[in-house]
Tab-separated table of C-alpha atoms in Angstrom:
chain	number	residue	atom	x	y	z
A	1	MET	CA	0.009	-0.217	0.153
A	2	ASP	CA	1.292	3.402	-0.763
A	3	ARG	CA	2.169	5.583	1.928
A	4	PRO	CA	1.755	9.207	2.488
A	5	PHE	CA	4.658	11.441	2.191
A	6	LEU	CA	5.919	15.231	1.847
A	7	ASP	CA	8.724	16.282	-0.180
A	8	LEU	CA	10.539	19.373	1.095
A	9	LYS	CA	13.282	21.739	0.282
A	10	ALA	CA	14.304	25.469	1.392
A	11	GLU	CA	14.748	26.953	-2.081
A	12	GLY	CA	15.668	29.961	0.040
A	13	PRO	CA	16.015	31.594	3.151
A	14	LEU	CA	13.103	31.302	5.962
A	15	ARG	CA	11.903	34.786	6.846
A	16	GLY	CA	9.326	36.326	9.077
A	17	VAL	CA	7.231	36.327	12.260
A	18	LEU	CA	5.477	33.553	13.696
A	19	ARG	CA	3.290	32.780	16.635
A	20	VAL	CA	3.159	28.969	17.240
A	21	PRO	CA	0.109	26.995	18.628
A	22	GLY	CA	-0.426	26.779	22.218
A	23	ASP	CA	1.528	25.005	24.759
A	24	LYS	CA	0.588	21.370	25.026
A	25	SER	CA	1.829	21.008	28.790
A	26	VAL	CA	-0.148	23.908	29.862
A	27	THR	CA	-3.248	23.221	27.900
A	28	HIS	CA	-3.458	19.688	29.244
A	29	ARG	CA	-3.197	20.583	32.780
A	30	GLY	CA	-5.649	23.915	32.329
A	31	LEU	CA	-8.336	21.787	31.023
A	32	MET	CA	-7.924	19.371	33.623
A	33	LEU	CA	-7.836	21.906	36.664
A	34	LEU	CA	-10.735	23.913	35.187
A	35	ALA	CA	-12.746	20.864	35.001
A	36	LEU	CA	-12.132	20.391	38.934
A	37	SER	CA	-12.975	24.310	39.636
A	38	GLU	CA	-16.525	25.526	40.226
A	39	GLY	CA	-18.295	27.673	37.808
A	40	GLU	CA	-17.102	28.676	34.545
A	41	GLY	CA	-13.703	29.632	32.903
A	42	ARG	CA	-11.797	30.116	29.394
A	43	LEU	CA	-8.736	28.620	28.377
A	44	LEU	CA	-7.511	31.131	26.066
A	45	TYR	CA	-5.184	30.156	23.104
A	46	PRO	CA	-4.787	26.396	23.857
A	47	LEU	CA	-3.324	23.866	21.569
A	48	LYS	CA	-6.119	21.890	19.814
A	49	ALA	CA	-4.362	19.081	18.193
A	50	GLY	CA	-4.616	15.371	18.774
A	51	ASP	CA	-3.340	14.785	22.407
A	52	THR	CA	-5.096	17.789	23.910
A	53	LEU	CA	-8.482	17.112	22.132
A	54	SER	CA	-8.254	13.657	23.765
A	55	THR	CA	-7.961	15.601	27.051
A	56	ALA	CA	-10.731	17.698	26.569
A	57	LYS	CA	-13.169	14.749	25.690
A	58	ALA	CA	-11.984	12.847	28.836
A	59	MET	CA	-12.640	15.733	31.236
A	60	ALA	CA	-15.916	15.906	29.437
A	61	ALA	CA	-16.600	12.076	29.933
A	62	LEU	CA	-15.743	12.869	33.495
A	63	GLY	CA	-18.604	15.563	33.730
A	64	ALA	CA	-16.950	18.843	32.720
A	65	GLU	CA	-19.002	20.741	30.284
A	66	ILE	CA	-16.404	21.888	27.637
A	67	ALA	CA	-17.466	23.956	24.349
A	68	GLU	CA	-15.053	25.170	21.731
A	69	GLU	CA	-15.488	29.077	21.165
A	70	GLY	CA	-13.239	30.209	18.139
A	71	PRO	CA	-9.566	29.468	19.298
A	72	HIS	CA	-10.597	29.072	22.766
A	73	PHE	CA	-12.268	26.598	25.204
A	74	ARG	CA	-15.053	27.368	27.544
A	75	VAL	CA	-15.177	25.118	30.597
A	76	ARG	CA	-17.715	24.774	33.441
A	77	GLY	CA	-16.220	22.521	36.068
A	78	VAL	CA	-17.840	19.948	38.389
A	79	GLY	CA	-15.987	20.739	41.486
A	80	LEU	CA	-13.621	18.371	43.050
A	81	ARG	CA	-16.053	15.574	42.762
A	82	LEU	CA	-15.801	14.025	39.249
A	83	LYS	CA	-18.577	12.045	37.723
A	84	GLU	CA	-17.550	8.132	36.834
A	85	PRO	CA	-17.426	7.956	32.986
A	86	GLU	CA	-20.152	6.017	31.238
A	87	ASP	CA	-17.491	4.444	28.972
A	88	VAL	CA	-13.767	3.670	28.881
A	89	ILE	CA	-11.550	6.726	28.190
A	90	ASP	CA	-9.688	6.594	25.335
A	91	CYS	CA	-6.114	8.978	26.001
A	92	GLY	CA	-5.165	8.677	22.335
A	93	ASN	CA	-1.277	9.252	22.114
A	94	ALA	CA	-1.358	11.557	24.975
A	95	GLY	CA	0.997	10.101	27.698
A	96	THR	CA	0.541	13.160	29.777
A	97	LEU	CA	-3.128	12.791	29.749
A	98	MET	CA	-2.823	9.088	31.137
A	99	ARG	CA	-0.378	9.387	33.675
A	100	LEU	CA	-1.928	12.684	35.309
A	101	LEU	CA	-5.571	11.051	35.077
A	102	LEU	CA	-4.318	8.225	37.205
A	103	GLY	CA	-3.317	10.697	39.925
A	104	LEU	CA	-6.614	12.679	39.539
A	105	LEU	CA	-8.812	9.497	39.591
A	106	ALA	CA	-7.231	7.835	42.527
A	107	GLY	CA	-8.840	9.488	45.277
A	108	GLN	CA	-12.091	10.162	43.880
A	109	GLU	CA	-13.763	7.805	46.053
A	110	GLY	CA	-16.340	5.238	44.785
A	111	LEU	CA	-15.341	6.326	40.844
A	112	PHE	CA	-14.396	3.680	38.552
A	113	ALA	CA	-12.705	4.400	35.339
A	114	VAL	CA	-10.964	2.405	32.578
A	115	LEU	CA	-7.690	4.091	30.542
A	116	THR	CA	-6.576	3.047	27.444
A	117	GLY	CA	-5.008	4.420	24.348
A	118	ASP	CA	-3.575	3.867	20.842
A	119	ALA	CA	-0.762	1.175	20.192
A	120	SER	CA	2.018	3.477	20.932
A	121	LEU	CA	0.624	4.745	24.562
A	122	ARG	CA	-0.309	1.249	25.248
A	123	ARG	CA	3.556	0.135	25.150
A	124	ARG	CA	4.594	3.092	27.110
A	125	PRO	CA	5.617	2.517	30.876
A	126	MET	CA	2.906	3.487	33.707
A	127	GLY	CA	4.517	1.709	36.522
A	128	ARG	CA	6.426	4.592	37.440
A	129	VAL	CA	3.190	6.630	38.559
A	130	VAL	CA	0.983	3.578	39.397
A	131	GLU	CA	3.786	2.276	42.062
A	132	PRO	CA	3.833	5.472	44.281
A	133	LEU	CA	0.187	5.953	43.980
A	134	ARG	CA	-0.409	2.536	45.063
A	135	ALA	CA	1.979	3.784	48.247
A	136	MET	CA	-0.665	6.422	48.827
A	137	GLY	CA	-3.556	3.453	48.859
A	138	ALA	CA	-4.630	3.775	45.106
A	139	ARG	CA	-6.450	0.825	43.481
A	140	ILE	CA	-5.136	0.492	39.935
A	141	GLU	CA	-4.848	-2.651	37.773
A	142	GLY	CA	-3.802	-3.191	34.281
A	143	ARG	CA	-1.733	-5.339	31.990
A	144	GLU	CA	1.779	-6.669	33.419
A	145	GLY	CA	0.666	-5.448	36.961
A	146	GLY	CA	-0.364	-2.417	36.221
A	147	ARG	CA	2.913	-1.302	34.336
A	148	ARG	CA	1.155	-1.267	30.826
A	149	ALA	CA	-2.388	0.375	29.788
A	150	PRO	CA	-5.299	-0.400	29.923
A	151	LEU	CA	-5.579	0.548	33.479
A	152	ALA	CA	-8.701	0.218	35.714
A	153	VAL	CA	-8.906	2.760	38.658
A	154	ARG	CA	-11.241	2.276	41.660
A	155	GLY	CA	-11.029	5.708	43.345
A	156	VAL	CA	-10.347	5.061	47.520
A	157	PRO	CA	-9.238	7.253	50.275
A	158	LEU	CA	-5.767	8.068	49.978
A	159	ARG	CA	-2.908	9.183	52.436
A	160	GLY	CA	-0.117	11.661	51.800
A	161	LEU	CA	3.136	10.558	50.584
A	162	ARG	CA	6.719	11.581	50.997
A	163	TYR	CA	8.376	10.690	47.701
A	164	THR	CA	11.608	10.874	46.012
A	165	LEU	CA	11.806	10.923	42.146
A	166	PRO	CA	13.815	7.975	41.262
A	167	VAL	CA	13.937	9.406	37.601
A	168	PRO	CA	13.326	13.107	36.558
A	169	SER	CA	9.871	13.196	35.423
A	170	ALA	CA	7.233	16.095	35.329
A	171	GLN	CA	4.561	13.815	34.691
A	172	VAL	CA	5.047	11.492	37.704
A	173	LYS	CA	5.236	14.640	39.991
A	174	SER	CA	2.271	16.133	38.516
A	175	ALA	CA	0.080	12.939	38.871
A	176	LEU	CA	1.293	12.701	42.591
A	177	LEU	CA	0.414	16.655	43.569
A	178	LEU	CA	-3.016	16.056	41.841
A	179	ALA	CA	-3.733	12.661	43.903
A	180	GLY	CA	-2.388	14.836	47.060
A	181	LEU	CA	-5.285	17.195	46.467
A	182	PHE	CA	-7.678	14.144	47.506
A	183	ALA	CA	-5.253	12.620	50.149
A	184	GLU	CA	-5.385	12.735	53.881
A	185	GLY	CA	-2.259	14.912	55.174
A	186	VAL	CA	0.633	16.435	53.373
A	187	THR	CA	2.068	15.059	49.888
A	188	GLU	CA	5.548	15.746	49.275
A	189	VAL	CA	7.720	15.026	46.203
A	190	GLU	CA	11.490	15.463	45.771
A	191	GLU	CA	12.996	16.132	42.513
A	192	PRO	CA	16.614	15.843	42.875
A	193	VAL	CA	16.882	17.183	39.252
A	194	PRO	CA	14.440	20.106	38.434
A	195	THR	CA	11.885	19.331	35.729
A	196	ARG	CA	8.996	21.315	34.081
A	197	ASP	CA	6.820	23.132	36.787
A	198	HIS	CA	3.764	23.734	34.968
A	199	THR	CA	1.654	22.053	37.406
A	200	GLU	CA	3.109	24.188	40.317
A	201	ARG	CA	2.585	27.364	38.752
A	202	LEU	CA	-1.087	26.514	37.767
A	203	PHE	CA	-1.741	25.018	41.322
A	204	LEU	CA	-0.654	28.802	42.332
A	205	HIS	CA	-2.926	30.355	39.654
A	206	PHE	CA	-5.942	28.621	40.826
A	207	GLY	CA	-5.323	29.060	44.358
A	208	LEU	CA	-4.444	25.271	45.087
A	209	PRO	CA	-1.992	24.313	48.219
A	210	LEU	CA	1.334	24.559	47.100
A	211	GLU	CA	4.864	24.897	49.052
A	212	LYS	CA	7.898	24.558	47.557
A	213	GLU	CA	11.142	24.307	49.758
A	214	GLY	CA	14.613	23.327	48.036
A	215	PRO	CA	13.965	20.261	45.787
A	216	TRP	CA	10.475	19.400	47.401
A	217	VAL	CA	7.132	20.446	46.446
A	218	ARG	CA	4.345	20.253	48.979
A	219	THR	CA	0.499	19.998	48.614
A	220	ARG	CA	-2.423	18.850	50.998
A	221	PRO	CA	-6.150	18.561	50.342
A	222	ALA	CA	-8.170	21.013	48.410
A	223	GLU	CA	-11.089	23.040	49.211
A	224	PRO	CA	-13.461	23.916	46.349
A	225	PHE	CA	-12.100	26.647	44.238
A	226	PRO	CA	-13.347	28.935	41.687
A	227	ALA	CA	-12.726	28.927	37.841
A	228	ARG	CA	-10.475	31.601	36.326
A	229	ASP	CA	-9.547	32.212	32.991
A	230	LEU	CA	-6.151	31.370	31.625
A	231	ILE	CA	-4.056	32.447	28.712
A	232	VAL	CA	-1.737	29.477	27.072
A	233	PRO	CA	1.520	30.737	25.836
A	234	GLY	CA	3.035	29.345	22.946
A	235	ASP	CA	4.693	25.908	22.950
A	236	PHE	CA	8.407	26.379	23.093
A	237	SER	CA	8.708	22.867	21.886
A	238	SER	CA	6.895	23.814	18.658
A	239	ALA	CA	8.996	27.030	18.302
A	240	ALA	CA	12.365	24.755	18.409
A	241	PHE	CA	11.814	23.330	15.066
A	242	PHE	CA	11.691	26.593	13.227
A	243	LEU	CA	14.556	28.112	15.316
A	244	VAL	CA	16.735	25.362	14.341
A	245	ALA	CA	15.493	25.579	10.726
A	246	ALA	CA	16.426	29.210	10.844
A	247	LEU	CA	20.008	28.372	11.972
A	248	LEU	CA	20.637	25.621	9.448
A	249	VAL	CA	19.223	27.389	6.211
A	250	PRO	CA	21.448	30.279	4.866
A	251	GLY	CA	20.300	33.497	4.699
A	252	SER	CA	17.179	32.739	7.435
A	253	GLU	CA	15.732	35.033	10.134
A	254	VAL	CA	12.962	34.029	12.111
A	255	THR	CA	11.201	35.549	15.113
A	256	LEU	CA	8.923	33.649	17.276
A	257	GLU	CA	6.525	35.797	19.209
A	258	GLY	CA	4.171	34.960	22.249
A	259	VAL	CA	6.356	31.641	23.301
A	260	GLY	CA	6.552	30.317	26.632
A	261	LEU	CA	9.892	30.906	28.030
A	262	ASN	CA	9.638	28.751	31.417
A	263	PRO	CA	13.262	28.311	32.197
A	264	THR	CA	12.288	24.584	33.140
A	265	ARG	CA	11.647	24.034	29.497
A	266	THR	CA	14.332	25.904	27.656
A	267	GLY	CA	17.726	23.811	27.924
A	268	LEU	CA	17.766	24.114	24.223
A	269	LEU	CA	18.565	27.711	24.256
A	270	GLN	CA	21.591	27.369	26.127
A	271	VAL	CA	23.200	24.163	24.206
A	272	LEU	CA	22.533	26.227	21.092
A	273	LYS	CA	24.169	29.393	22.185
A	274	ALA	CA	27.095	26.997	23.114
A	275	MET	CA	27.276	25.797	19.626
A	276	GLY	CA	27.595	29.526	18.307
A	277	ALA	CA	23.866	30.157	17.363
A	278	ASP	CA	23.042	33.524	16.644
A	279	LEU	CA	20.013	33.789	18.989
A	280	GLU	CA	18.582	36.386	21.121
A	281	TRP	CA	15.116	36.610	23.303
A	282	ARG	CA	13.291	38.646	25.646
A	283	VAL	CA	11.330	37.360	28.698
A	284	GLU	CA	8.229	38.988	29.935
A	285	GLU	CA	5.637	37.783	32.769
A	286	GLY	CA	2.633	35.868	31.445
A	287	GLU	CA	-0.611	34.551	32.623
A	288	GLY	CA	-0.757	31.939	35.115
A	289	GLY	CA	2.830	32.775	36.251
A	290	GLU	CA	4.401	31.488	33.112
A	291	PRO	CA	7.291	33.423	31.495
A	292	VAL	CA	6.235	34.545	27.728
A	293	GLY	CA	8.442	36.464	25.186
A	294	TRP	CA	9.820	36.294	21.765
A	295	VAL	CA	12.861	34.551	20.482
A	296	ARG	CA	14.626	35.487	17.032
A	297	ALA	CA	17.070	33.229	15.232
A	298	ARG	CA	19.307	34.022	12.599
A	299	HIS	CA	21.530	31.562	10.340
A	300	SER	CA	24.751	30.517	12.124
A	301	PRO	CA	27.581	28.261	11.651
A	302	LEU	CA	27.407	25.788	14.336
A	303	LYS	CA	30.202	23.689	16.294
A	304	GLY	CA	29.604	20.262	18.178
A	305	VAL	CA	29.549	20.576	21.936
A	306	SER	CA	29.221	17.863	24.672
A	307	VAL	CA	26.000	18.426	26.294
A	308	ASP	CA	25.721	18.969	30.120
A	309	PRO	CA	23.728	15.801	31.465
A	310	SER	CA	21.867	18.370	33.619
A	311	LEU	CA	20.301	20.025	30.496
A	312	ILE	CA	18.567	17.049	29.231
A	313	PRO	CA	15.712	17.322	31.775
A	314	LEU	CA	14.994	20.877	30.809
A	315	MET	CA	14.992	19.803	26.903
A	316	VAL	CA	13.747	16.481	26.520
A	317	ASP	CA	11.417	16.739	24.012
A	318	GLU	CA	13.788	19.165	22.067
A	319	VAL	CA	16.652	16.431	21.788
A	320	PRO	CA	15.462	15.415	18.207
A	321	VAL	CA	15.547	18.442	16.655
A	322	LEU	CA	19.113	19.298	18.617
A	323	ALA	CA	20.199	16.191	16.762
A	324	ALA	CA	19.228	17.876	13.357
A	325	ALA	CA	21.230	20.904	14.671
A	326	ALA	CA	24.153	18.380	15.427
A	327	ALA	CA	24.109	16.947	12.083
A	328	TRP	CA	24.951	20.022	10.566
A	329	ALA	CA	27.757	21.397	12.841
A	330	GLU	CA	31.263	21.019	12.893
A	331	GLY	CA	32.874	18.385	14.611
A	332	GLU	CA	31.207	16.087	17.101
A	333	THR	CA	28.161	16.577	19.205
A	334	HIS	CA	27.810	14.148	22.541
A	335	ILE	CA	24.104	14.017	24.104
A	336	PRO	CA	23.831	12.259	27.302
A	337	ASN	CA	21.345	11.033	29.575
A	338	LEU	CA	18.839	9.975	27.187
A	339	SER	CA	17.275	6.929	28.877
A	340	GLU	CA	13.893	8.858	29.284
A	341	LEU	CA	13.830	8.926	25.390
A	342	ARG	CA	13.780	5.189	25.049
A	343	VAL	CA	10.110	5.193	26.387
A	344	LYS	CA	8.445	8.200	24.500
A	345	GLU	CA	6.233	8.228	21.697
A	346	SER	CA	8.920	6.053	19.751
A	347	ASP	CA	12.213	4.634	21.116
A	348	ARG	CA	13.661	8.481	20.105
A	349	VAL	CA	17.235	7.221	20.629
A	350	SER	CA	16.843	4.867	18.223
A	351	ALA	CA	14.769	6.697	15.613
A	352	ILE	CA	17.045	9.643	15.902
A	353	ALA	CA	19.997	7.623	14.872
A	354	GLN	CA	18.350	5.447	12.115
A	355	ASN	CA	17.172	8.696	10.310
A	356	LEU	CA	20.505	10.584	10.870
A	357	ARG	CA	22.088	7.334	9.077
A	358	ALA	CA	19.391	7.476	6.297
A	359	LEU	CA	20.591	11.287	5.738
A	360	GLY	CA	24.289	10.108	5.538
A	361	VAL	CA	25.274	11.130	8.939
A	362	GLU	CA	27.633	9.249	11.065
A	363	VAL	CA	26.004	8.639	14.505
A	364	GLU	CA	27.080	6.196	17.419
A	365	GLU	CA	24.184	5.023	19.673
A	366	GLY	CA	24.816	4.020	22.990
A	367	PRO	CA	22.293	2.847	25.861
A	368	ASP	CA	21.465	6.364	26.826
A	369	TRP	CA	23.564	8.477	24.682
A	370	LEU	CA	24.055	9.600	21.034
A	371	ARG	CA	27.597	10.726	19.515
A	372	ILE	CA	26.790	12.680	16.170
A	373	ARG	CA	29.399	13.771	13.828
A	374	GLY	CA	28.394	16.721	11.868
A	375	GLY	CA	29.073	18.488	8.701
A	376	GLY	CA	26.047	18.237	6.930
A	377	VAL	CA	23.315	16.001	5.604
A	378	ARG	CA	22.704	14.515	2.270
A	379	PRO	CA	19.074	14.306	0.582
A	380	GLY	CA	17.018	11.225	1.675
A	381	ALA	CA	14.000	9.879	3.177
A	382	VAL	CA	13.085	9.699	6.872
A	383	GLU	CA	10.713	7.686	8.865
A	384	PRO	CA	8.460	9.479	11.450
A	385	PHE	CA	8.173	6.119	13.871
A	386	HIS	CA	4.518	7.140	14.748
A	387	ASP	CA	6.108	10.238	16.338
A	388	HIS	CA	5.298	13.720	15.823
A	389	ARG	CA	8.790	15.136	17.105
A	390	ILE	CA	10.522	13.013	15.050
A	391	ALA	CA	8.446	13.642	12.122
A	392	MET	CA	9.061	17.674	12.442
A	393	ALA	CA	12.788	17.192	13.310
A	394	PHE	CA	13.865	15.577	10.448
A	395	ALA	CA	11.852	17.769	8.007
A	396	VAL	CA	14.245	20.501	9.226
A	397	ALA	CA	17.361	18.270	9.431
A	398	GLY	CA	16.851	17.720	5.811
A	399	LEU	CA	15.120	20.879	4.916
A	400	PRO	CA	18.551	22.820	3.320
A	401	VAL	CA	19.234	19.816	0.736
A	402	GLY	CA	15.691	18.040	0.498
A	403	VAL	CA	14.060	15.464	2.259
A	404	ARG	CA	11.102	12.863	2.079
A	405	VAL	CA	9.022	12.855	5.185
A	406	TYR	CA	6.872	9.858	5.156
A	407	GLU	CA	3.497	9.803	7.152
A	408	PRO	CA	3.496	13.924	8.022
A	409	GLN	CA	0.419	13.516	9.331
A	410	TRP	CA	2.069	12.395	12.939
A	411	ALA	CA	2.873	16.170	13.303
A	412	GLU	CA	-0.721	16.787	14.057
A	413	ILE	CA	-0.473	15.369	17.276
A	414	SER	CA	1.154	18.289	18.670
A	415	TYR	CA	1.083	20.870	15.701
A	416	PRO	CA	-1.507	20.835	13.277
A	417	GLY	CA	-0.375	23.049	10.317
A	418	PHE	CA	3.216	22.687	10.911
A	419	PHE	CA	4.159	21.962	7.393
A	420	GLU	CA	2.115	24.909	6.022
A	421	ASP	CA	3.765	27.169	8.495
A	422	LEU	CA	7.269	25.972	7.763
A	423	LYS	CA	6.159	26.398	3.785
A	424	ARG	CA	5.064	29.776	4.510
A	425	LEU	CA	8.094	30.908	6.250
A	426	CYS	CA	10.243	29.683	3.336
A	427	ALA	CA	8.178	31.630	0.839
A	428	ALA	CA	8.163	34.935	2.566
A	429	SER	CA	11.607	35.497	1.295
């Protein structure tokens, strides 16, 4: 059977100003917290894509009234007591949704729910969330002892937990904080390495209990809270593809406006600057405590670097597009601390290595690292491996010389219109 593909090549520099879609992480969490609120609030400029539409459907199945108003969502919450769903909740491809829902539902006494997803999501590890939730008293069953979906949750009384994350994970931290809103006593999570803090910022935005002390973040049982409007910033992970494209294509200059510049998300900027990238940005305070601003990128010759392992949790979703930059950099780039990428939408370490080789790039792949010898790529065809970020990253990697991207529709998981925006910037010159 013929497979869909898209041929791309920049015939000139990328030029222009772009506002990328809303942040996926903030959209997921905003929908969930508005569903838990009392009254009606708007989620302004959210991401409306495969993953987040799954979240909107899930929260509607749990009793919230969610309506689309132009680019926005209007949400009428049900308060802290969710409604038992009438059917299985399909999380689609959204790992964030499934993991956070486990925490949200575990303390809903008497409620029963079953969570499933697509083939990719059913392969992803859930034990890292299920095990600490069980330590709080949660009743969760599923395949492989609860390590894989489908998963069944029976809401029961929970008790607070003091827990140190063994692996940096904002999703595990967020699931435990959400469960802590319904648990007796204090729930404390320690993260030895900082991860994205959107959940904490949104707790404060909605007036939910939250304390931070060093590496510890704490919450306690929630009181009913009123709905509030929330403006969602542009997604830095989506902006990253255009920043790197501008760095790679000669003569390019691209400005991304209204981008979320939360410091727990922008490790890529530090790495690209170390590679010699001509980047500048300005940060302002946005809605919900999220820093927002603009970033400008100009074509730059890049050099290989050895990436600081502590930066990887601050750029875990941007590693594929960093690999695209490394393919064009002079010398070697070593990217360590990649074990988490083995269990994303695809095995991203393997997917990156295979696609780099398809474009003629020399790459070594270790258990949790990549070593990329740069110098440029040759025209070729790349596979998305059912992964939106792989599809977009390798469209960027091959853009200067020409690339065929198979199954480009996977980009719609997080960025409907990505390829149209890329072509528009190429045509603007």
